[in-house]
mmCIF file of C-alpha atoms in Angstrom:
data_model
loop_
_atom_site.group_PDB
_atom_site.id
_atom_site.type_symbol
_atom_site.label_atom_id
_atom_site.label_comp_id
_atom_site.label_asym_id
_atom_site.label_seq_id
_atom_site.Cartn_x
_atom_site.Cartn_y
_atom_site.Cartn_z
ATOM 1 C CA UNK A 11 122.806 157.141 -15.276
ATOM 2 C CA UNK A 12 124.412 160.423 -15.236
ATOM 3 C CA UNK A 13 127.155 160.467 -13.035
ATOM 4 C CA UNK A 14 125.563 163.299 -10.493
ATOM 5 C CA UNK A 15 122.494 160.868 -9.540
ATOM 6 C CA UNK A 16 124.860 157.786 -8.748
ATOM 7 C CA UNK A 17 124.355 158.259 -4.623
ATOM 8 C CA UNK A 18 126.982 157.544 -1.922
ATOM 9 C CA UNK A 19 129.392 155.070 -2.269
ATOM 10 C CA UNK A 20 130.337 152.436 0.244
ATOM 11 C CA UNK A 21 132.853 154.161 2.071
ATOM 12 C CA UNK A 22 130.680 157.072 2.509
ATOM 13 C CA UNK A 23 127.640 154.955 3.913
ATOM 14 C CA UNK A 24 130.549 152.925 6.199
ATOM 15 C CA UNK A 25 131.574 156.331 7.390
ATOM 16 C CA UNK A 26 127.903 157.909 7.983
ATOM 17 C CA UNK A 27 127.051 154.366 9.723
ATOM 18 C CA UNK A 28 130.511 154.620 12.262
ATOM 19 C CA UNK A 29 129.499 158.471 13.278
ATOM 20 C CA UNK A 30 125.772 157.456 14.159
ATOM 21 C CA UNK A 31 127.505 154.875 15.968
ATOM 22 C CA UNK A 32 129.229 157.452 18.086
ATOM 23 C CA UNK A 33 126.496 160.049 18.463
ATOM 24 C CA UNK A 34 124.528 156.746 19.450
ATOM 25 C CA UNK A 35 126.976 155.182 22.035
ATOM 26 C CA UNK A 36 127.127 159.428 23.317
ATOM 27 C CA UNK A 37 123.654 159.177 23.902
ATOM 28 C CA UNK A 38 122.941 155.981 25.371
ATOM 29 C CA UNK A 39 126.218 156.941 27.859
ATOM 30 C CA UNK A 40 124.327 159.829 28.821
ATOM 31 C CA UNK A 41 120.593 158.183 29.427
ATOM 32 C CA UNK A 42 122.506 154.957 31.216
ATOM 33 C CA UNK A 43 124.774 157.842 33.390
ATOM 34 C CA UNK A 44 121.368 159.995 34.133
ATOM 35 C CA UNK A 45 119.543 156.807 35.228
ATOM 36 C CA UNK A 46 122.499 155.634 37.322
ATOM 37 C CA UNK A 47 122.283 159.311 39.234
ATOM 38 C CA UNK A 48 118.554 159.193 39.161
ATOM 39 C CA UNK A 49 118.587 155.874 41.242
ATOM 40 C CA UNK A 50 121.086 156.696 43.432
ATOM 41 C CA UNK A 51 119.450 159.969 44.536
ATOM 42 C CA UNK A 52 116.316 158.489 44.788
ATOM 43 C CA UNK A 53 117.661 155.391 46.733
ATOM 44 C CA UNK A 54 119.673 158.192 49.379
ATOM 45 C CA UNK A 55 116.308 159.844 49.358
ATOM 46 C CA UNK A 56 114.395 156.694 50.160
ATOM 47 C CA UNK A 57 116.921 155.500 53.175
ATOM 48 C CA UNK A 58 117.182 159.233 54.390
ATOM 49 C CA UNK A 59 113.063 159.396 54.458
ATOM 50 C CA UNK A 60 112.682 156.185 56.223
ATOM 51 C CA UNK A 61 115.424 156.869 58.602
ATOM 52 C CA UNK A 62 114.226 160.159 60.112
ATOM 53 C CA UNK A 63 110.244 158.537 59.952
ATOM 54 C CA UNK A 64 111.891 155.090 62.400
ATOM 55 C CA UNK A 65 113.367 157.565 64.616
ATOM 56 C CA UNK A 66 110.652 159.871 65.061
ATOM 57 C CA UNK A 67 108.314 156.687 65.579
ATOM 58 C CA UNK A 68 110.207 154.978 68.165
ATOM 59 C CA UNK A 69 111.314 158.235 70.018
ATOM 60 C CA UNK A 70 107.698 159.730 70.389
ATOM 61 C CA UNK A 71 106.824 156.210 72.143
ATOM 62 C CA UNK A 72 110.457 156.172 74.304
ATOM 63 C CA UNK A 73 109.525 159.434 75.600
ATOM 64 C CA UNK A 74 106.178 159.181 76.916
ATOM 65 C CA UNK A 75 107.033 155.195 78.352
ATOM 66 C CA UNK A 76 105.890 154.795 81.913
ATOM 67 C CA UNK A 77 103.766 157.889 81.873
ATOM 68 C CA UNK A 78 100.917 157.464 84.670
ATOM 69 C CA UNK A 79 99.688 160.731 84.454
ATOM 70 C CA UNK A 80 100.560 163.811 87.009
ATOM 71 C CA UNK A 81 101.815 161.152 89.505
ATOM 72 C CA UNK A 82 105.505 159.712 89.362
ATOM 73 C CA UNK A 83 106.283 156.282 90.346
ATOM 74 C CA UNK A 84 109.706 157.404 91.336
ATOM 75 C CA UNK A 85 108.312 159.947 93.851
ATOM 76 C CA UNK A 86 105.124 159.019 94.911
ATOM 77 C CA UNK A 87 103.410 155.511 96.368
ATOM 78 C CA UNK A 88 102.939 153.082 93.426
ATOM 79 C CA UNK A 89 100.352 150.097 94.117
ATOM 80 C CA UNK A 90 100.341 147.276 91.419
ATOM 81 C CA UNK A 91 98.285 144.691 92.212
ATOM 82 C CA UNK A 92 98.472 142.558 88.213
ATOM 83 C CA UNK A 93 99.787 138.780 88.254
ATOM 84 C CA UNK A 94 101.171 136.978 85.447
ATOM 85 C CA UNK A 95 98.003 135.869 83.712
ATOM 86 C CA UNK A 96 97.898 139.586 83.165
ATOM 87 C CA UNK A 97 96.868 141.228 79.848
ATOM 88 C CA UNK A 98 100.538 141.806 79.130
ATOM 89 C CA UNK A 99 101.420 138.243 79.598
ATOM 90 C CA UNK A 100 103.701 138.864 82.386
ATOM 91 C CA UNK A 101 103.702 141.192 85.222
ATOM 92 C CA UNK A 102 103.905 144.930 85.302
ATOM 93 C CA UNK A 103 105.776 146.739 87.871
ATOM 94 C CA UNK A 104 108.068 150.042 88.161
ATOM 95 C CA UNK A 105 110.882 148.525 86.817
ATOM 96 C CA UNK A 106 109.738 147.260 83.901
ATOM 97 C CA UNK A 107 107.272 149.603 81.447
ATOM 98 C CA UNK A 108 110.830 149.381 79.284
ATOM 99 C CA UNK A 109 111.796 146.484 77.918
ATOM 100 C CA UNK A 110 113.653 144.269 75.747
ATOM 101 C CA UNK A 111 113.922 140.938 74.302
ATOM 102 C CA UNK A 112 115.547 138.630 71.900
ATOM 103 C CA UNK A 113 112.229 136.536 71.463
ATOM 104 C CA UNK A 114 108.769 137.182 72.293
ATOM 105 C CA UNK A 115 107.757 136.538 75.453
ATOM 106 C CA UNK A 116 104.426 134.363 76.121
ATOM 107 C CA UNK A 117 101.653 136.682 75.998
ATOM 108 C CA UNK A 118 103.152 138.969 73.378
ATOM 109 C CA UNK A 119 101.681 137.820 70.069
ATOM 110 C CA UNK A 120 103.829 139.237 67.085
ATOM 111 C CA UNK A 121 102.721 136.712 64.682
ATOM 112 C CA UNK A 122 105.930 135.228 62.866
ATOM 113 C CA UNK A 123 109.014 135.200 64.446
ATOM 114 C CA UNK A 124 111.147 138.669 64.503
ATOM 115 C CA UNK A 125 114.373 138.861 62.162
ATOM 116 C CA UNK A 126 116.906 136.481 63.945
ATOM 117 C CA UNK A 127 119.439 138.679 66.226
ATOM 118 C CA UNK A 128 117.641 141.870 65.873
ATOM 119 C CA UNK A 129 115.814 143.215 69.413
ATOM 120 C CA UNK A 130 112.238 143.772 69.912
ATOM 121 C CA UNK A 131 111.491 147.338 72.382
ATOM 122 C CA UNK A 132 108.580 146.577 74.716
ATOM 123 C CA UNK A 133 107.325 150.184 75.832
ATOM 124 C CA UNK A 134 104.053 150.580 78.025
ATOM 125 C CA UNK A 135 102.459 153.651 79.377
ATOM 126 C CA UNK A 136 99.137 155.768 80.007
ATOM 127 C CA UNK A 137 97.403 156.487 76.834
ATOM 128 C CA UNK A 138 96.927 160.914 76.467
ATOM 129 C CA UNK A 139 93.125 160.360 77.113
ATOM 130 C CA UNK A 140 91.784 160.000 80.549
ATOM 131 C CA UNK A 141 88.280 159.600 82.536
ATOM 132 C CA UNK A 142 87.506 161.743 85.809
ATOM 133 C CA UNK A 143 86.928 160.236 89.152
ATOM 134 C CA UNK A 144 83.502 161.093 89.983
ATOM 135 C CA UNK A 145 83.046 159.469 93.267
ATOM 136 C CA UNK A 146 84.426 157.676 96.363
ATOM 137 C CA UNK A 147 86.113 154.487 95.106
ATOM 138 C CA UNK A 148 85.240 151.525 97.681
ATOM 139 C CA UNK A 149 88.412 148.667 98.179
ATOM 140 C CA UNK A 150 87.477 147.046 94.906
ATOM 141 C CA UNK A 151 85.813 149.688 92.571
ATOM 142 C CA UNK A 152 86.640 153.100 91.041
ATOM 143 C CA UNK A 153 83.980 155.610 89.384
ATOM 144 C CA UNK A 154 84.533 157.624 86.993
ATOM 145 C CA UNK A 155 82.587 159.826 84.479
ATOM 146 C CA UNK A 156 80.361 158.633 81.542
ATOM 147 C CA UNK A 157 81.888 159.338 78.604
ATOM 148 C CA UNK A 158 81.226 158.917 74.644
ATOM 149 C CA UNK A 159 82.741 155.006 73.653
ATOM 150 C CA UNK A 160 82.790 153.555 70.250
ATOM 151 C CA UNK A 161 81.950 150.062 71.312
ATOM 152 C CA UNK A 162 79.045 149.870 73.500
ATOM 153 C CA UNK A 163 80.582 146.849 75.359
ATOM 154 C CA UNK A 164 83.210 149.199 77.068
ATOM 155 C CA UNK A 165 81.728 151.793 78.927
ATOM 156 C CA UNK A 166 84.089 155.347 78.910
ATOM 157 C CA UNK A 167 86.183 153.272 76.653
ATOM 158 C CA UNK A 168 87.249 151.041 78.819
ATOM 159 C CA UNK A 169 87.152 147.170 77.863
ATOM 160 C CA UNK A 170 86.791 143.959 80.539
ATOM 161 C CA UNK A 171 90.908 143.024 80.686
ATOM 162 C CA UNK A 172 92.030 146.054 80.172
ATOM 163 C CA UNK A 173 94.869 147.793 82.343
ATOM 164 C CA UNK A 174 94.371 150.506 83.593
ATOM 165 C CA UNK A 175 96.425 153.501 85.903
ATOM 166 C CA UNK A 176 94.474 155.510 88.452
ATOM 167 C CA UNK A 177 95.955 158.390 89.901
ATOM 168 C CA UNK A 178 95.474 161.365 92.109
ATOM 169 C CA UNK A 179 99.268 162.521 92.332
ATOM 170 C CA UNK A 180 100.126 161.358 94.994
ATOM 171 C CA UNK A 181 99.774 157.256 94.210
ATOM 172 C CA UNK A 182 99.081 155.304 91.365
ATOM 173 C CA UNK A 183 96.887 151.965 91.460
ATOM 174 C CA UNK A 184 97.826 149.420 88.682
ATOM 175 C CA UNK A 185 95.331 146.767 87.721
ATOM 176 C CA UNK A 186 93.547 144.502 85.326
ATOM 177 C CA UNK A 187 89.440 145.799 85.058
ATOM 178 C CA UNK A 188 87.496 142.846 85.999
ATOM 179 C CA UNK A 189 84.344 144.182 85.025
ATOM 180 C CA UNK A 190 83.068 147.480 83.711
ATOM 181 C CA UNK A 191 79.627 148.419 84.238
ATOM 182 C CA UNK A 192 77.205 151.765 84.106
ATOM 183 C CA UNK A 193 75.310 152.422 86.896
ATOM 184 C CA UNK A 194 74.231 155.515 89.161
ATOM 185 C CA UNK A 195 75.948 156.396 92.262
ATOM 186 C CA UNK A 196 75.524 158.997 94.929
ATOM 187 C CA UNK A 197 78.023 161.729 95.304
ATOM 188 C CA UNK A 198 77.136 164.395 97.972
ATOM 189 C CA UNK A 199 73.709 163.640 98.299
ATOM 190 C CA UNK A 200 73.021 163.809 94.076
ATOM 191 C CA UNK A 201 72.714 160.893 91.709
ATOM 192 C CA UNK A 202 75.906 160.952 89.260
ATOM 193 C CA UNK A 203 76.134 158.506 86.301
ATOM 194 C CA UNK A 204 79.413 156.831 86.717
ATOM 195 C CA UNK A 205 81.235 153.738 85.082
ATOM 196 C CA UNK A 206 82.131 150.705 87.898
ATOM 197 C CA UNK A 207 85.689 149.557 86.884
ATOM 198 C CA UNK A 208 86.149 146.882 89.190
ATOM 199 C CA UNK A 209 89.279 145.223 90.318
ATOM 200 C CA UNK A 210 88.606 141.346 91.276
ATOM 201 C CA UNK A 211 90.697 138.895 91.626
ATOM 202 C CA UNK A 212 90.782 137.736 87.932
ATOM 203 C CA UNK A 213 94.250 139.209 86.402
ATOM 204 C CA UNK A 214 95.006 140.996 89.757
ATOM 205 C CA UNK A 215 96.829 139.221 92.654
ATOM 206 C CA UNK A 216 94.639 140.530 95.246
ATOM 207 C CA UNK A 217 90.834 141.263 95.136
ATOM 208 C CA UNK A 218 90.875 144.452 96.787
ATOM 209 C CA UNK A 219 93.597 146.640 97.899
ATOM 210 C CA UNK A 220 92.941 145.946 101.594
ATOM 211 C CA UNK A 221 92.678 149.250 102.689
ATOM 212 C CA UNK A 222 89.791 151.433 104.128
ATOM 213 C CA UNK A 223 88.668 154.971 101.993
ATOM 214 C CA UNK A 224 89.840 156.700 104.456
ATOM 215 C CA UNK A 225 93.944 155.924 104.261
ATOM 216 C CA UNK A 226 96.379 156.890 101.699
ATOM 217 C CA UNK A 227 96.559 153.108 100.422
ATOM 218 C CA UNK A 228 92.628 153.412 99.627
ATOM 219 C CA UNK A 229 91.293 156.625 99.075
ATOM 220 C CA UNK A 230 91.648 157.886 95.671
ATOM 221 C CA UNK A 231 90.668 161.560 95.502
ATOM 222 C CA UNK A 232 87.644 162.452 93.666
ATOM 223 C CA UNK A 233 88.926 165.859 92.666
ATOM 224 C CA UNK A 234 91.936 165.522 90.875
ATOM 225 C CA UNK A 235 91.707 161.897 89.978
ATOM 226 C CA UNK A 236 91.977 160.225 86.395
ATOM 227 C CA UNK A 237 92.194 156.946 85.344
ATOM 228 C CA UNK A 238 94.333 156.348 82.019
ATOM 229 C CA UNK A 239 94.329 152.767 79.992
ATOM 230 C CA UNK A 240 97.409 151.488 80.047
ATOM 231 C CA UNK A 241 98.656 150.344 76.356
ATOM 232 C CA UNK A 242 101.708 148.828 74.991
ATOM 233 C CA UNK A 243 103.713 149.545 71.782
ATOM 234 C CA UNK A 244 106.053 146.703 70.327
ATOM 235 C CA UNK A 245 108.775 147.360 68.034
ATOM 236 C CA UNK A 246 110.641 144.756 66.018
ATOM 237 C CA UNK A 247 111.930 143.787 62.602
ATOM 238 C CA UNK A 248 110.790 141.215 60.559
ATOM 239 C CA UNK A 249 110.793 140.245 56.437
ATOM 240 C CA UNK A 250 107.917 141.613 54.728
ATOM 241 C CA UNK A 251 106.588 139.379 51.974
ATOM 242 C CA UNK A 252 108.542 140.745 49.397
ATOM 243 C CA UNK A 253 111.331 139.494 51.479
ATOM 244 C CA UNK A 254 112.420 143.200 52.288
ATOM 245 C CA UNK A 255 113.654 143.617 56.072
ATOM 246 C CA UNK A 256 110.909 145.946 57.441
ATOM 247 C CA UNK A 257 110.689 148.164 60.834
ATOM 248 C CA UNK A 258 107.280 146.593 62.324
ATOM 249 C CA UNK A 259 104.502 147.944 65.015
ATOM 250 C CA UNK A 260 102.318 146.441 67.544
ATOM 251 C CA UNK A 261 99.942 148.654 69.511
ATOM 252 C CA UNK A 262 97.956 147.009 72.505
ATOM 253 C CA UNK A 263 96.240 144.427 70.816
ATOM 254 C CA UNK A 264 96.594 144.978 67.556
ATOM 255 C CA UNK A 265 97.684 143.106 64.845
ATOM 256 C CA UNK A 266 101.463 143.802 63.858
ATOM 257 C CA UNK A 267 101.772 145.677 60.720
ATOM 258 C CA UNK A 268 104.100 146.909 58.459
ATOM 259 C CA UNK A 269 106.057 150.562 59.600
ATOM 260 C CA UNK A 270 108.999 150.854 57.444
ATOM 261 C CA UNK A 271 110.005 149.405 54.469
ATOM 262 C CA UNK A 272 114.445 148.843 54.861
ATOM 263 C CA UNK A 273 114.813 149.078 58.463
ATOM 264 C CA UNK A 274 117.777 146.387 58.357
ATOM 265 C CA UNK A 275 118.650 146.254 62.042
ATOM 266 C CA UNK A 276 118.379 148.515 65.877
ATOM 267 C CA UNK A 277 121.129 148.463 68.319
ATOM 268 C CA UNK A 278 119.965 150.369 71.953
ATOM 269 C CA UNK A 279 121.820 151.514 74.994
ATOM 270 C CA UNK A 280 120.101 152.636 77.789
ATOM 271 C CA UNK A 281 121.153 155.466 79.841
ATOM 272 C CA UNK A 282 120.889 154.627 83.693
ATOM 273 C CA UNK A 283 120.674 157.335 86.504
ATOM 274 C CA UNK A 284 122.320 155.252 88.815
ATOM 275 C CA UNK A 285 123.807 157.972 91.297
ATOM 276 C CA UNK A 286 121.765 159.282 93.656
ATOM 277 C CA UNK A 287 118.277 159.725 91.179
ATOM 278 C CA UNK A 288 119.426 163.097 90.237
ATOM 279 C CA UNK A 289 117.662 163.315 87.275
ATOM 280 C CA UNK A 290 121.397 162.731 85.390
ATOM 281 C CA UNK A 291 122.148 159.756 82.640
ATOM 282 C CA UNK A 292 125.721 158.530 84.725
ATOM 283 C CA UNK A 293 126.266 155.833 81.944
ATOM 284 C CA UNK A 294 124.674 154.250 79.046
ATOM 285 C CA UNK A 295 124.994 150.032 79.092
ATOM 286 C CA UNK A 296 123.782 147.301 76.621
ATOM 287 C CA UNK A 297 120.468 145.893 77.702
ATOM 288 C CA UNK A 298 122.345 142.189 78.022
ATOM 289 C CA UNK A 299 124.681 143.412 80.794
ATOM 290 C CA UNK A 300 121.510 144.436 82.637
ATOM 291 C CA UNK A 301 121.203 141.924 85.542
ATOM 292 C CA UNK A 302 118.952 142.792 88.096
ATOM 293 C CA UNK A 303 115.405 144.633 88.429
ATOM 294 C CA UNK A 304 116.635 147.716 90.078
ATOM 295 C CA UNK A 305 118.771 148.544 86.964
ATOM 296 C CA UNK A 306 115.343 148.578 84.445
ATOM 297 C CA UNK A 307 114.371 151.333 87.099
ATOM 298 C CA UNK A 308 116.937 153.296 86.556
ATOM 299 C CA UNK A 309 116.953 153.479 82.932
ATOM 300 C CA UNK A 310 116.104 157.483 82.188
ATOM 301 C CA UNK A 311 117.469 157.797 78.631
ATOM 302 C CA UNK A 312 117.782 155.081 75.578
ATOM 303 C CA UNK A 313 120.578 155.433 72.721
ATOM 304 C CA UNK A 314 119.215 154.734 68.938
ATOM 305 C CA UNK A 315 121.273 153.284 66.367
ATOM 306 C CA UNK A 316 119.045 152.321 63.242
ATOM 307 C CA UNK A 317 121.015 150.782 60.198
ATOM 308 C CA UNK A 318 118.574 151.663 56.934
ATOM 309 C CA UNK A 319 119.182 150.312 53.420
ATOM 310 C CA UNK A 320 117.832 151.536 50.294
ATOM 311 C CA UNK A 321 114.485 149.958 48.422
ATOM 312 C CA UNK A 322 116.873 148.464 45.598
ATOM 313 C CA UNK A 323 120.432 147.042 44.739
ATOM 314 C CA UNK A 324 122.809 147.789 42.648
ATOM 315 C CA UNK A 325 122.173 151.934 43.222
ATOM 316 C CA UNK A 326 125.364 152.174 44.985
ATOM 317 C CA UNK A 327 128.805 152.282 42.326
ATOM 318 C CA UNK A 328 130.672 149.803 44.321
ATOM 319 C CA UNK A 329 130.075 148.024 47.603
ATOM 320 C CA UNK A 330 129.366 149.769 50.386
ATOM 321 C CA UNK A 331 131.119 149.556 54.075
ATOM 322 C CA UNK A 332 129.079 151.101 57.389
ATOM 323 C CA UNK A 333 129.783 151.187 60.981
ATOM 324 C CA UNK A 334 126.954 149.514 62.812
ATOM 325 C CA UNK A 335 126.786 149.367 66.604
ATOM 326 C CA UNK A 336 130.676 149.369 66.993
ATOM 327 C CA UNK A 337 131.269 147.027 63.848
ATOM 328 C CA UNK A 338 132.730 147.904 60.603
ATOM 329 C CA UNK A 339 130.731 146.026 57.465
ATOM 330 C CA UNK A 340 131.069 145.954 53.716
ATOM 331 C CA UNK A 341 127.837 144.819 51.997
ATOM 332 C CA UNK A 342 127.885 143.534 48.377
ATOM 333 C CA UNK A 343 124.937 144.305 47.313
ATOM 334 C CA UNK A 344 125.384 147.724 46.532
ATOM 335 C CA UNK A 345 122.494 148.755 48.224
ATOM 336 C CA UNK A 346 122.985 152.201 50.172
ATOM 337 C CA UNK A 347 123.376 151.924 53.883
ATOM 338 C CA UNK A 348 123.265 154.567 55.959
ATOM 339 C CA UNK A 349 123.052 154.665 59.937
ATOM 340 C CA UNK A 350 120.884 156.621 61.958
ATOM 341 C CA UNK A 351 121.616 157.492 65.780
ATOM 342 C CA UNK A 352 119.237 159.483 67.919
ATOM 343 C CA UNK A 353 119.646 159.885 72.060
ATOM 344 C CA UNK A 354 116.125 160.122 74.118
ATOM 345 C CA UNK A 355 114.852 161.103 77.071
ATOM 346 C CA UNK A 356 112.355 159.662 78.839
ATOM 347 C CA UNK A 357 110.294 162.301 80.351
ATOM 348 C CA UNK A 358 108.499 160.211 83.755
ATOM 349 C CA UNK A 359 112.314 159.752 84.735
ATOM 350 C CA UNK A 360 113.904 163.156 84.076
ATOM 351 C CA UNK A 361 111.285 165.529 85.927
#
C-alpha cells in the first residue's frame, strides 16, 4: 500500500478512544446530575403538594366540629338524650364532638389497626344540609319537610340509626332516629306531607323528652327549626399496601380510604378557653394531659403539626434531620422530610 492509505496507528486510535471516554464520562455526569435535580424537585414538590392538601383536609373538618346549626351549645339549652349503644359507639355530649385516641374505640370501625403511636382525630358535627320543621313536634316525634332522597328507605335523607341535631336557636335536641316514616299531618287546619323522625328508646336513654309542647324543654319551633344529620369524620395514619405511611379518612359510615400518600406522623395541641369563655385560646395543652370532661369543652382552637416525607428514597444528597413535635431526628433514608404546622379555629367555640 501506498503510504497515504495506511489509516491511524495505535496510538492515535488509543488517543481518539481516551477523549470519547471523557466527552462520555462529561455526558453521563451531566444526565446522572440532571436526574439527581429532577428527583429532588419533584420529591420537594410531591411532600410540599401533599402537605398543604393534609392541612387543608383536616382544617376544613376542625373548623366546622360541633356545628349544630344557628344554635350554640355553649349559649343556649343543649338536650342529648343518646346512650352508649349509640351509632357512634359511645356517647355524645358537649364535651366531646372533639376527640382523640391512641386506639379505636369500640364502635369506631377503621379496619386494620392505625400506625402504632400516631393519633387518630375524632371530629363530629351537623352536616351543611338541613330539613325544615313543618309542624308541632309531640314528646317523641319531629316533622319536617319532604324532601328529594337517594335511597327510598330514608325519607328526607334521613336513615333509621342515624343522629341527628334539631334546633330552633335557642336549644338543640340530640338523638338516635328510631324510625323514619312519611305520612300527612295537620298544620293550621291544612294537610302537610311531613317525614316522622321518631326518638324511642332504642339508641336514646329516654323515650321521650318528658316535656309538654308547650315548655322550652319540648316545643321545638316550627318556624325557624332545622334538623341536621349528625356525621363523623375520622382521621388516622396507617400503611398503605405498598407499605407507604398514608394520611387516611373515615366519613360516617364509610369505609376508610386512602387520603394522602407520605403523611408519616400528626402531633395536636389543643387550645383551651379556660378563663372566663371569652372567646380567647388562654393556652394550648397535649391531649394526654387532658383529665377531665370540662377541659374537652373548652377546647376552641387545635395546633397542627404534620411531618410529610417524599414518595421515594434516596432524593435527598445526604440524610436528612427535622424537628418533629419538639424532637430533633435524622432519617437515613434520604427521603425529604418536611414539617407542616397550621393553627385552627373552631368556629361553634369562637362566636
Amino acid at each position: 500500500m501506498k503510504r497515504v492509505q495506511r489509516g491511524f496507528s495505535l496510538i492515535e486510535l488509543m488517543v481518539a478512544m481516551v477523549i470519547g471516554l471523557v466527552l462520555m464520562t462529561g455526558v453521563v455526569q451531566m444526565f446522572l446530575s440532571s436526574k439527581q435535580v429532577f428527583s429532588t424537585q419533584q420529591g420537594i414538590s410531591r411532600v410540599q403538594e401533599t402537605g398543604r392538601l393534609a392541612v387543608d383536609f383536616i382544617a376544613e373538618d376542625v373548623r366546622e366540629s360541633g356545628f349544630f346549626g344557628c344554635a350554640r351549645p355553649t349559649k343556649w339549652n343543649f338536650f342529648n338524650t343518646l346512650n352508649n349503644a349509640g351509632k357512634f359507639g359511645r356517647d355524645f355530649s358537649l364535651t366531646n364532638w372533639l376527640q382523640i385516641f391512641t386506639a379505636a374505640p369500640t364502635g369506631m370501625d377503621l379496619g386494620d389497626a392505625p400506625k402504632a403511636g400516631t393519633p387518630i382525630l375524632a371530629l363530629y358535627g351537623a352536616n351543611s344540609e338541613s330539613v325544615s320543621v313543618v309542624g308541632m313536634n309531640t314528646s317523641n316525634e319531629v316533622f319536617v319537610a319532604q324532601t328529594p332522597s337517594e335511597d327510598s328507605g330514608c325519607p328526607s335523607g334521613f336513615c333509621e340509626k342515624d343522629i341527628v341535631a334539631a334546633t330552633d336557636c335557642e336549644k338543640i335536641w340530640i338523638f338516635e332516629v328510631t324510625t323514619s316514616e312519611e305520612e300527612t299531618i295537620t298544620v293550621e287546619g291544612e294537610s302537610v306531607n311531613a317525614v316522622s323522625l321518631e326518638h324511642g328508646s332504642a339508641g336514646n336513654s329516654i323515650s321521650q323528652w318528658g316535656g309538654v309542647t308547650t315548655s322550652l324543654a319540648g316545643r321545638i319551633d316550627r318556624v325557624v327549626s332545622e334538623v341536621y344529620k349528625i356525621e363523623s369524620s375520622v382521621y388516622f395514619i396507617r400503611d398503605n399496601t405498598a407499605g407507604r405511611p398514608t394520611l387516611w379518612h373515615k366519613r360516617g359510615d364509610s369505609t376508610p380510604y386512602e387520603l394522602l400518600e407520605g403523611v408519616e406522623n400528626v402531633n395536636i395541641e389543643l387550645g383551651l378557653d379556660n378563663a372566663g369563655a371569652d372567646l380567647v385560646v388562654d393556652e394550648y395543652v397535649n391531649p394526654s394531659d387532658m383529665t377531665s370532661s370540662a377541659q374537652w369543652g373548652q377546647v376552641a382552637a387545635m395546633r397542627l403539626e404534620l411531618l410529610v416525607q417524599s414518595p421515594e428514597d434516596n432524593v435527598a444528597s445526604e440524610p436528612q434531620s427535622y424537628t418533629f413535635a419538639g424532637e430533633t431526628k435524622t432519617a437515613d433514608d434520604k427521603r425529604i422530610r418536611q414539617v407542616f404546622t397550621a393553627t385552627v379555629g373552631i368556629r361553634p367555640k369562637l362566636n
